[in-house]
Coordinates of C-alpha atoms (C1' of nucleotides) in Angstrom, one line a residue:
Chain A
M1 CA 2.3 20.6 10.0
E2 CA 0.2 23.3 8.4
S3 CA -3.4 23.0 8.6
I4 CA -4.6 22.3 5.0
D5 CA -7.8 23.5 5.9
K6 CA -6.3 26.6 7.2
I7 CA -4.5 27.4 3.6
H8 CA -7.2 26.1 1.4
G9 CA -10.6 26.7 3.3
T10 CA -11.2 30.3 2.0
F11 CA -11.3 29.8 -1.8
E12 CA -12.9 26.5 -2.2
K13 CA -15.1 27.6 -4.5
K14 CA -12.7 27.6 -7.8
Q15 CA -11.3 24.6 -7.2
S16 CA -13.1 21.2 -7.5
E17 CA -14.6 22.0 -11.0
Q18 CA -13.0 22.0 -14.2
K19 CA -12.4 25.6 -15.5
N20 CA -14.0 26.8 -18.5
G21 CA -14.5 23.7 -21.0
Q22 CA -12.2 21.8 -22.6
V23 CA -8.5 20.7 -21.1
S24 CA -5.8 20.4 -23.9
A25 CA -4.4 16.9 -24.6
A26 CA -1.1 18.3 -23.6
V27 CA -1.9 19.2 -20.3
I28 CA -4.2 15.7 -19.8
K29 CA -0.8 13.9 -20.9
R30 CA 1.1 15.5 -18.2
L31 CA -1.3 15.0 -15.4
P32 CA -0.3 11.4 -14.5
R33 CA 3.2 12.5 -14.3
Y34 CA 2.8 15.2 -11.9
H35 CA 0.6 12.6 -9.9
R36 CA 3.5 10.2 -9.8
Y37 CA 6.1 12.9 -8.7
L38 CA 3.5 14.0 -5.9
G39 CA 3.1 10.4 -4.6
D40 CA 7.1 10.5 -4.4
L41 CA 7.3 14.0 -2.5
L42 CA 4.5 13.0 -0.3
R43 CA 5.9 9.7 0.5
E44 CA 9.7 11.5 1.2
G45 CA 7.5 13.3 3.7
I46 CA 7.7 16.7 2.1
L47 CA 5.2 19.1 3.0
R48 CA 5.1 22.0 0.4
I49 CA 6.7 22.5 -2.7
S50 CA 7.3 25.6 -4.8
S51 CA 6.5 25.5 -8.6
A52 CA 10.5 26.4 -9.3
S53 CA 11.4 23.2 -7.2
L54 CA 9.1 21.0 -8.7
S55 CA 9.9 22.3 -11.8
R56 CA 13.9 21.5 -11.0
L57 CA 13.1 17.7 -10.2
M58 CA 11.0 17.2 -13.3
N59 CA 12.8 18.9 -15.7
V60 CA 10.0 21.3 -17.2
T61 CA 9.5 25.0 -16.8
A62 CA 7.6 26.7 -13.3
S63 CA 5.3 28.5 -16.1
Q64 CA 4.1 25.2 -17.6
I65 CA 3.3 23.7 -13.9
R66 CA 1.4 27.1 -12.8
Q67 CA -0.2 27.0 -16.2
D68 CA -1.4 23.2 -16.1
L69 CA -2.6 23.3 -12.6
N70 CA -4.7 26.6 -13.3
C71 CA -6.4 24.5 -15.8
F72 CA -8.3 23.0 -12.9
G73 CA -8.6 25.7 -10.1
G74 CA -6.1 27.3 -8.0
F75 CA -4.5 24.8 -5.8
G76 CA -1.5 26.4 -4.8
Q77 CA -1.0 29.7 -2.6
Q78 CA 1.1 33.2 -3.2
G79 CA 3.8 33.0 -1.5
Y80 CA 3.8 29.7 0.0
G81 CA 3.8 27.3 -2.9
Y82 CA 1.8 23.7 -2.8
N83 CA 0.7 21.8 -0.4
V84 CA 2.0 18.2 -1.7
K85 CA -0.8 16.1 0.3
Y86 CA -3.7 18.8 -1.0
L87 CA -2.2 18.7 -4.4
Y88 CA -1.5 15.2 -4.8
G89 CA -5.3 14.6 -3.4
K90 CA -6.6 17.3 -6.1
I91 CA -5.1 15.5 -8.8
S92 CA -5.8 12.2 -7.8
E93 CA -9.4 13.7 -8.0
L94 CA -9.1 14.8 -11.4
L95 CA -7.6 11.4 -12.9
G96 CA -10.3 9.4 -11.3
V97 CA -8.3 7.6 -8.6
N98 CA -10.3 5.7 -6.0
E99 CA -13.7 6.4 -8.4
G100 CA -14.0 2.9 -7.7
Y101 CA -14.0 1.9 -11.5
R102 CA -14.4 -1.7 -11.8
A103 CA -12.1 -3.4 -14.6
V104 CA -11.6 -7.0 -16.8
I105 CA -8.7 -8.5 -18.4
V106 CA -9.7 -10.1 -21.7
G107 CA -7.0 -12.2 -23.0
A108 CA -5.0 -14.2 -20.2
G109 CA -1.9 -15.0 -22.0
N110 CA 1.5 -13.5 -21.1
L111 CA 0.4 -10.0 -21.4
G112 CA -2.7 -10.7 -19.5
S113 CA -1.2 -12.6 -16.8
A114 CA 1.4 -9.5 -16.6
L115 CA -1.2 -7.4 -16.4
A116 CA -3.1 -9.3 -13.5
A117 CA 0.0 -9.4 -11.4
T118 CA 1.2 -6.1 -11.2
H119 CA -0.1 -3.3 -8.7
M120 CA -1.2 -0.9 -11.2
F121 CA -4.7 -1.2 -10.8
E122 CA -5.1 -1.1 -7.0
R123 CA -2.8 1.6 -6.8
R124 CA -5.3 3.8 -8.4
G125 CA -8.4 2.0 -6.7
I126 CA -9.6 -0.1 -10.3
A127 CA -10.6 -3.5 -9.0
R128 CA -10.3 -6.2 -11.3
V129 CA -13.1 -8.2 -10.8
A130 CA -12.4 -11.2 -13.5
M131 CA -10.2 -12.6 -16.5
F132 CA -11.7 -13.8 -19.9
D133 CA -10.2 -16.3 -22.0
T134 CA -11.0 -18.9 -24.8
N135 CA -8.6 -21.9 -23.5
P136 CA -10.6 -24.3 -21.5
D137 CA -7.5 -25.1 -19.7
I138 CA -7.4 -21.9 -17.5
I139 CA -11.1 -21.2 -17.7
G140 CA -12.0 -21.9 -14.1
T141 CA -8.9 -21.2 -12.4
K142 CA -7.3 -18.1 -10.9
I143 CA -4.6 -16.2 -11.9
Y144 CA -3.1 -14.1 -9.5
G145 CA -6.4 -14.2 -7.5
I146 CA -8.4 -13.1 -10.4
P147 CA -11.2 -15.7 -11.8
V148 CA -10.7 -16.6 -15.3
Y149 CA -14.1 -17.1 -17.2
S150 CA -14.9 -18.2 -21.0
V151 CA -15.2 -15.2 -23.3
D152 CA -18.9 -16.4 -24.0
E153 CA -19.5 -14.7 -20.7
L154 CA -18.1 -11.5 -21.1
G155 CA -21.0 -9.5 -22.3
S156 CA -23.4 -10.4 -19.5
F157 CA -20.8 -10.4 -17.0
C158 CA -19.4 -6.9 -17.7
E159 CA -23.2 -5.8 -17.6
R160 CA -24.3 -7.3 -14.3
E161 CA -21.4 -6.3 -12.8
S162 CA -20.9 -2.7 -14.1
I163 CA -17.7 -2.8 -15.5
S164 CA -16.2 0.3 -16.7
I165 CA -12.8 -0.6 -17.9
G166 CA -12.3 -3.6 -20.0
V167 CA -8.3 -4.4 -21.0
L168 CA -7.8 -5.9 -24.0
S169 CA -4.8 -8.0 -24.2
V170 CA -6.0 -10.4 -27.1
P171 CA -4.5 -11.0 -30.7
K172 CA -5.2 -8.4 -32.9
E173 CA -7.9 -10.3 -35.3
A174 CA -9.8 -11.0 -32.0
A175 CA -10.4 -7.3 -30.7
Y176 CA -12.8 -5.9 -32.4
D177 CA -15.5 -8.7 -31.6
V178 CA -14.5 -8.5 -27.9
A179 CA -14.6 -4.8 -28.0
R180 CA -18.0 -4.5 -29.4
V181 CA -19.0 -7.3 -26.8
M182 CA -17.9 -4.9 -24.2
V183 CA -19.2 -1.7 -25.7
D184 CA -22.8 -3.3 -25.9
A185 CA -22.6 -4.1 -22.0
G186 CA -21.8 -0.7 -21.2
V187 CA -18.3 -0.5 -21.0
K188 CA -16.8 3.0 -20.6
G189 CA -13.2 2.4 -21.6
L190 CA -10.9 0.3 -23.6
W191 CA -6.8 -0.2 -22.6
N192 CA -6.2 -2.0 -25.9
F193 CA -3.1 -3.9 -26.1
A194 CA -4.1 -5.4 -29.3
N195 CA -1.4 -3.4 -31.5
M196 CA -3.7 -2.0 -33.5
E197 CA -5.9 1.1 -33.4
L198 CA -9.4 0.1 -32.4
K199 CA -11.7 2.6 -34.3
L200 CA -15.2 2.4 -32.6
D201 CA -18.6 4.7 -33.8
N202 CA -19.3 4.9 -30.5
P203 CA -17.8 8.3 -29.6
D204 CA -18.8 7.9 -25.6
V205 CA -16.7 5.0 -25.3
I206 CA -13.1 6.0 -24.3
V207 CA -10.0 4.1 -26.1
E208 CA -6.5 4.5 -24.8
N209 CA -4.4 2.3 -27.6
I210 CA -0.7 0.9 -26.1
H211 CA 1.4 0.4 -28.9
L212 CA 4.7 -0.6 -26.9
G213 CA 6.1 -1.4 -30.4
D214 CA 6.1 2.4 -31.2
S215 CA 8.1 3.2 -28.3
L216 CA 10.9 0.4 -29.4
M217 CA 10.9 2.0 -32.5
K218 CA 11.4 5.6 -31.3
L219 CA 14.4 3.7 -29.3
C220 CA 15.8 2.8 -32.2
F221 CA 15.6 5.9 -34.3
K222 CA 17.4 7.7 -31.3
I223 CA 20.1 5.2 -30.9
K224 CA 20.8 5.2 -35.1
T225 CA 20.3 9.2 -35.1
K226 CA 22.8 9.4 -32.5
S227 CA 25.5 6.9 -34.1
E228 CA 25.3 8.7 -37.0
E229 CA 26.0 12.2 -35.3
A230 CA 28.8 10.4 -33.7
D231 CA 30.2 9.6 -37.1
N232 CA 30.1 12.7 -38.6
D233 CA 32.5 14.1 -35.4
Chain B
M1 CA 3.5 -3.2 -61.1
E2 CA 5.5 0.0 -61.7
S3 CA 9.2 -0.3 -61.3
I4 CA 10.5 1.4 -58.1
D5 CA 13.6 2.2 -59.9
K6 CA 11.6 3.7 -62.8
I7 CA 9.4 6.2 -60.3
H8 CA 12.7 7.0 -57.6
G9 CA 15.6 6.6 -59.4
T10 CA 16.0 9.8 -60.6
F11 CA 16.4 12.0 -57.7
E12 CA 18.0 9.6 -55.2
K13 CA 20.8 12.6 -53.7
K14 CA 18.0 14.0 -51.9
Q15 CA 16.8 11.2 -50.1
S16 CA 18.4 8.7 -48.0
E17 CA 20.4 11.3 -45.2
Q18 CA 18.2 13.6 -43.3
K19 CA 17.5 16.9 -44.5
N20 CA 19.0 19.8 -42.4
G21 CA 19.3 18.9 -38.9
Q22 CA 17.2 18.0 -35.9
V23 CA 13.7 16.4 -36.4
S24 CA 11.0 17.6 -33.9
A25 CA 9.9 15.3 -31.6
A26 CA 6.5 15.5 -32.7
V27 CA 7.8 14.1 -36.0
I28 CA 9.8 11.3 -34.4
K29 CA 6.9 10.3 -32.4
R30 CA 4.6 10.1 -35.4
L31 CA 6.9 7.8 -37.9
P32 CA 6.2 4.2 -35.9
R33 CA 2.4 4.7 -37.0
Y34 CA 3.4 5.6 -40.2
H35 CA 5.1 2.3 -40.4
R36 CA 2.6 0.3 -39.0
Y37 CA 0.0 1.8 -41.5
L38 CA 2.4 1.2 -44.2
G39 CA 3.1 -2.4 -43.1
D40 CA -0.7 -2.9 -42.8
L41 CA -1.2 -1.6 -46.5
L42 CA 2.0 -3.6 -48.0
R43 CA 0.1 -6.6 -46.4
E44 CA -3.1 -6.0 -47.9
G45 CA -1.4 -5.4 -51.4
I46 CA -2.0 -2.0 -52.4
L47 CA 1.0 -0.7 -54.5
R48 CA 0.5 3.2 -54.2
I49 CA -1.2 5.8 -51.7
S50 CA -1.8 9.4 -52.1
S51 CA -1.1 11.8 -48.9
A52 CA -5.0 12.4 -48.8
S53 CA -6.3 8.6 -48.7
L54 CA -3.5 8.0 -46.0
S55 CA -4.4 11.0 -44.0
R56 CA -8.3 9.5 -44.5
L57 CA -7.0 6.2 -43.5
M58 CA -4.7 7.5 -40.3
N59 CA -7.2 10.3 -39.4
V60 CA -4.6 13.1 -39.6
T61 CA -4.3 15.7 -42.2
A62 CA -2.0 15.5 -45.7
S63 CA -0.6 18.0 -45.2
Q64 CA 1.1 16.7 -42.0
I65 CA 2.1 13.6 -43.7
R66 CA 3.6 15.8 -46.5
Q67 CA 5.4 17.7 -44.1
D68 CA 6.6 14.7 -41.8
L69 CA 7.9 12.8 -44.7
N70 CA 9.8 15.6 -46.0
C71 CA 11.9 16.1 -43.0
F72 CA 13.7 13.4 -44.6
G73 CA 13.8 13.7 -48.1
G74 CA 11.1 13.6 -51.2
F75 CA 9.7 9.8 -51.1
G76 CA 6.7 10.8 -52.9
Q77 CA 6.4 11.6 -56.9
Q78 CA 4.1 14.4 -58.1
G79 CA 0.8 13.2 -59.6
Y80 CA 1.8 9.6 -58.5
G81 CA 1.7 9.8 -54.7
Y82 CA 3.6 7.3 -52.8
N83 CA 5.0 3.7 -53.4
V84 CA 3.6 1.8 -50.5
K85 CA 6.7 -0.7 -50.6
Y86 CA 9.2 1.9 -51.0
L87 CA 8.3 4.1 -48.4
Y88 CA 7.8 1.6 -46.0
G89 CA 11.3 0.7 -46.7
K90 CA 12.5 4.2 -46.6
I91 CA 10.9 4.7 -43.2
S92 CA 11.8 1.1 -42.0
E93 CA 15.8 2.5 -42.3
L94 CA 15.2 5.7 -40.6
L95 CA 13.7 3.6 -37.7
G96 CA 16.8 1.6 -37.8
V97 CA 14.6 -1.7 -38.4
N98 CA 17.0 -4.8 -39.2
E99 CA 20.0 -2.5 -38.2
G100 CA 21.0 -5.7 -36.4
Y101 CA 20.9 -4.4 -32.9
R102 CA 21.2 -7.0 -30.0
A103 CA 19.1 -6.5 -26.9
V104 CA 19.2 -8.3 -23.6
I105 CA 15.9 -8.4 -21.1
V106 CA 16.8 -7.8 -17.5
G107 CA 14.2 -9.0 -15.4
A108 CA 12.6 -12.2 -15.9
G109 CA 9.7 -11.7 -14.1
N110 CA 5.8 -11.6 -15.6
L111 CA 6.7 -8.6 -17.4
G112 CA 10.0 -9.9 -18.5
S113 CA 8.2 -12.9 -19.8
A114 CA 5.7 -11.3 -21.5
L115 CA 8.1 -9.3 -23.5
A116 CA 10.0 -12.5 -24.5
A117 CA 7.1 -14.1 -25.6
T118 CA 6.3 -11.3 -28.2
H119 CA 7.3 -11.1 -31.6
M120 CA 7.9 -7.4 -31.0
F121 CA 11.7 -7.4 -31.4
E122 CA 12.3 -10.1 -34.1
R123 CA 9.8 -8.3 -36.3
R124 CA 12.0 -5.6 -36.2
G125 CA 15.0 -7.2 -36.6
I126 CA 16.2 -7.0 -33.2
A127 CA 18.0 -10.1 -31.7
R128 CA 17.0 -10.9 -28.1
V129 CA 20.3 -12.5 -26.9
A130 CA 19.5 -13.1 -23.6
M131 CA 17.8 -12.4 -19.8
F132 CA 18.7 -11.8 -16.8
D133 CA 17.6 -12.4 -12.9
T134 CA 18.5 -12.8 -9.7
N135 CA 16.5 -15.7 -9.3
P136 CA 18.5 -19.2 -9.0
D137 CA 15.2 -21.0 -9.8
I138 CA 15.6 -19.9 -13.6
I139 CA 18.8 -19.0 -13.7
G140 CA 20.2 -21.5 -16.6
T141 CA 16.7 -22.2 -18.0
K142 CA 15.4 -20.8 -21.1
I143 CA 12.2 -18.6 -21.4
Y144 CA 10.7 -18.7 -24.7
G145 CA 13.9 -19.8 -25.9
I146 CA 15.9 -17.2 -24.6
P147 CA 18.5 -18.3 -21.7
V148 CA 18.8 -17.1 -18.3
Y149 CA 21.8 -15.8 -17.0
S150 CA 22.5 -14.5 -13.4
V151 CA 22.4 -10.5 -13.3
D152 CA 26.4 -11.0 -12.0
E153 CA 27.3 -11.7 -15.9
L154 CA 25.3 -8.9 -17.2
G155 CA 28.1 -6.3 -17.7
S156 CA 30.5 -8.7 -19.1
F157 CA 27.9 -10.3 -21.4
C158 CA 26.9 -6.9 -22.8
E159 CA 30.4 -5.8 -23.6
R160 CA 31.3 -9.0 -24.9
E161 CA 28.4 -9.7 -27.0
S162 CA 28.2 -5.8 -27.8
I163 CA 24.5 -5.5 -27.0
S164 CA 22.8 -2.1 -28.0
I165 CA 19.4 -2.2 -26.0
G166 CA 18.8 -3.1 -22.7
V167 CA 15.2 -3.6 -21.4
L168 CA 15.0 -3.0 -17.8
S169 CA 11.5 -5.3 -16.7
V170 CA 12.9 -5.0 -12.9
P171 CA 11.7 -3.5 -9.5
K172 CA 12.0 0.1 -9.4
E173 CA 15.0 -0.3 -6.6
A174 CA 16.9 -2.4 -9.1
A175 CA 17.0 -0.1 -11.9
Y176 CA 19.6 2.2 -11.3
D177 CA 22.3 -0.7 -10.3
V178 CA 21.1 -2.3 -13.5
A179 CA 21.1 0.7 -15.7
R180 CA 24.7 1.5 -14.4
V181 CA 26.4 -2.0 -15.6
M182 CA 24.7 -1.8 -19.2
V183 CA 25.7 1.7 -19.5
D184 CA 29.5 1.1 -18.4
A185 CA 29.6 -2.0 -20.8
G186 CA 28.4 0.1 -23.6
V187 CA 24.7 -0.6 -24.2
K188 CA 23.4 2.7 -26.2
G189 CA 19.5 2.3 -25.5
L190 CA 17.7 1.8 -22.6
W191 CA 14.0 0.4 -22.8
N192 CA 12.8 1.2 -18.9
F193 CA 9.5 -0.7 -17.7
A194 CA 10.9 0.2 -14.1
N195 CA 7.9 2.4 -13.1
M196 CA 10.4 5.6 -12.7
E197 CA 12.5 7.7 -14.8
L198 CA 15.5 7.1 -15.5
K199 CA 17.8 9.8 -15.5
L200 CA 21.4 9.2 -16.5
D201 CA 24.3 11.6 -16.7
N202 CA 25.6 9.8 -19.4
P203 CA 24.3 12.4 -22.4
D204 CA 24.7 9.8 -25.2
V205 CA 22.9 6.5 -24.0
I206 CA 19.3 7.0 -24.9
V207 CA 16.2 6.3 -22.5
E208 CA 12.5 5.4 -23.2
N209 CA 10.8 5.5 -19.7
I210 CA 7.4 3.1 -20.3
H211 CA 4.6 4.2 -17.8
L212 CA 1.8 2.3 -18.5
G213 CA 0.3 3.6 -15.5
D214 CA 0.4 7.0 -17.2
S215 CA -1.9 5.8 -19.9
L216 CA -4.4 3.9 -17.7
M217 CA -4.8 7.0 -15.7
K218 CA -5.6 9.0 -18.8
L219 CA -8.0 6.6 -19.7
C220 CA -9.7 7.2 -16.1
F221 CA -9.2 11.0 -16.6
K222 CA -11.4 10.8 -20.0
I223 CA -14.3 8.3 -18.7
K224 CA -14.1 10.5 -15.8
T225 CA -14.7 13.7 -17.8
K226 CA -17.1 12.4 -20.3
S227 CA -19.4 10.8 -17.3
E228 CA -19.4 14.3 -15.9
E229 CA -20.3 15.7 -19.3
A230 CA -23.1 13.6 -19.5
D231 CA -24.4 14.3 -16.2
N232 CA -24.2 18.3 -17.3
D233 CA -26.6 17.5 -20.1
Chain C
dT1 C1' -1.9 17.4 -72.9
dA2 C1' -4.8 17.3 -68.6
dG3 C1' -5.0 15.7 -64.4
dA4 C1' -3.3 14.5 -59.8
dT5 C1' -0.6 15.3 -56.8
dT6 C1' 3.6 16.2 -54.5
dG7 C1' 7.5 19.4 -51.7
dT8 C1' 7.5 23.5 -50.3
dT9 C1' 6.0 28.4 -48.7
dA10 C1' 3.0 31.2 -46.0
dA11 C1' -0.5 31.8 -42.7
dT12 C1' -2.8 30.0 -38.6
dC13 C1' -3.1 28.1 -34.7
dG14 C1' -1.8 26.4 -30.5
dA15 C1' 1.4 26.0 -26.3
dT16 C1' 5.0 27.0 -23.8
dT17 C1' 7.5 30.7 -21.6
dA18 C1' 8.1 35.0 -19.5
dA19 C1' 6.7 38.8 -16.8
dC20 C1' 4.3 40.7 -13.4
dA21 C1' 0.9 42.3 -10.4
dA22 C1' -2.2 40.3 -6.8
dT23 C1' -1.3 38.0 -2.3
dC24 C1' -0.5 35.1 1.2
Chain D
dT1 C1' 6.0 44.5 6.9
dA2 C1' 9.3 42.3 3.3
dG3 C1' 9.8 38.6 0.7
dA4 C1' 8.1 34.8 -1.9
dT5 C1' 5.3 32.6 -4.9
dT6 C1' 1.0 31.9 -7.1
dG7 C1' -2.1 33.0 -10.8
dT8 C1' -2.6 35.2 -14.9
dT9 C1' -2.0 38.0 -19.1
dA10 C1' 1.0 39.1 -22.7
dA11 C1' 5.0 37.4 -25.8
dT12 C1' 7.2 34.2 -28.0
dC13 C1' 7.8 29.9 -30.4
dG14 C1' 7.0 25.7 -32.8
dA15 C1' 4.2 23.1 -35.0
dT16 C1' 0.1 22.3 -37.6
dT17 C1' -2.9 23.5 -41.5
dA18 C1' -3.7 25.5 -46.0
dA19 C1' -2.3 27.1 -50.5
dC20 C1' 0.0 26.4 -54.5
dA21 C1' 3.9 26.7 -57.6
dA22 C1' 6.6 22.8 -59.5
dT23 C1' 6.4 18.4 -62.3
dC24 C1' 5.2 13.6 -62.8

DNA sequence: TAGATTGTTAATCGATTAACAATC
DNA sequence: TAGATTGTTAATCGATTAACAATC
């Protein structure tokens, strides 16, 4: 196996930090997908890959891959391609994998429990340190090993435990109250499943709104459109 | 309240069916969001809205709203704006709400159960007629009122019950087998939570892949980027 | 009628793709 | 060295925004 150091040692300056300023939303959206595919390749034991072969695998153009990666620095090598392990590491870094972020899940209903059950967090080096709910029957218990506390303690807990990520799996009606408490407690990002768009006045807090229903509707739209096409044949 | 008929009766020709050919993916992605906001307005009892006020509400440009809607026909009226109820209805139609699609959920684990518990389907007029699993302990039971059958019966069931939508909340490893069975049984769309991109050779079957992990990573990326910005101040 | 606001065309902007010189 | 493939610039394409005439 080639030495990663040998290949990448000479032009380290350019790489680590983002090139000039803003990266477009389009590129950011694609980064996790690159990460996924590279993870698969790594697990398959593939050592190197060219933008051309990766493009075939991912159904995008090789140009786009090279452009995207170059937003962050030269991760490849002319005549060689990309070292899978190295590139995977670089993208992991960009995405904040293993930054040691700490998360809480607010709302221990069906969705909250499902999120507690996944390996989604650990896999990215994110610790789920607690869950919060209002139901006295489950407060004090553990769900998939995660302790459930009263939502009354949410603010003080987040502050004390330096929580960066708050997951909102609460009903729509509770979302703003819960969000406010967490923002005041210094939480940096909210992952919002509450089925509404959380608009905060604090521009430093990042919000990712999940709308599963939108995806379901897109599916229905496409099914419907496809059927109508078929009818016109 | 104004009569919808009075306002819209005169130029019905243009509306109902899609204008010339393909609608861009960008527009399709935005339709469910329009639907959501209009639903909220409707519930609040708002009768009419202009593209300008809707644009303020939704944080997009009024131009974009008018362009998007005009892909499908003239839903508004000069000097008046849009009738909320009428527009909501039209977008519902476009999205296939209340088309009577029938769905099954394959995989009755945490995620499958969480999906069984939501009102996401009914709300869009989609019937969840059954769940399927391999676990003998839950086969024959009901989860939130939905009967659970053995995955062995999946194919024949989908065929017999004319299922249009298959929800995949199974482990990655099982996804292709399950997908193949459903596609062969005439299912028209797959909503795939299996954490991998389902690539089918049948171009008539629609696949929506859900990657919650990608969203979580985007959140981390943004938190990280924001922190780094802050450090450079 | 005058005012408001759409539908639609034209202008702008950004993202994707193509091309190729640099270079491993 | 010759071949391969990147990094990057330039060309193309598509999506967003602006502008305004049509019209309710």
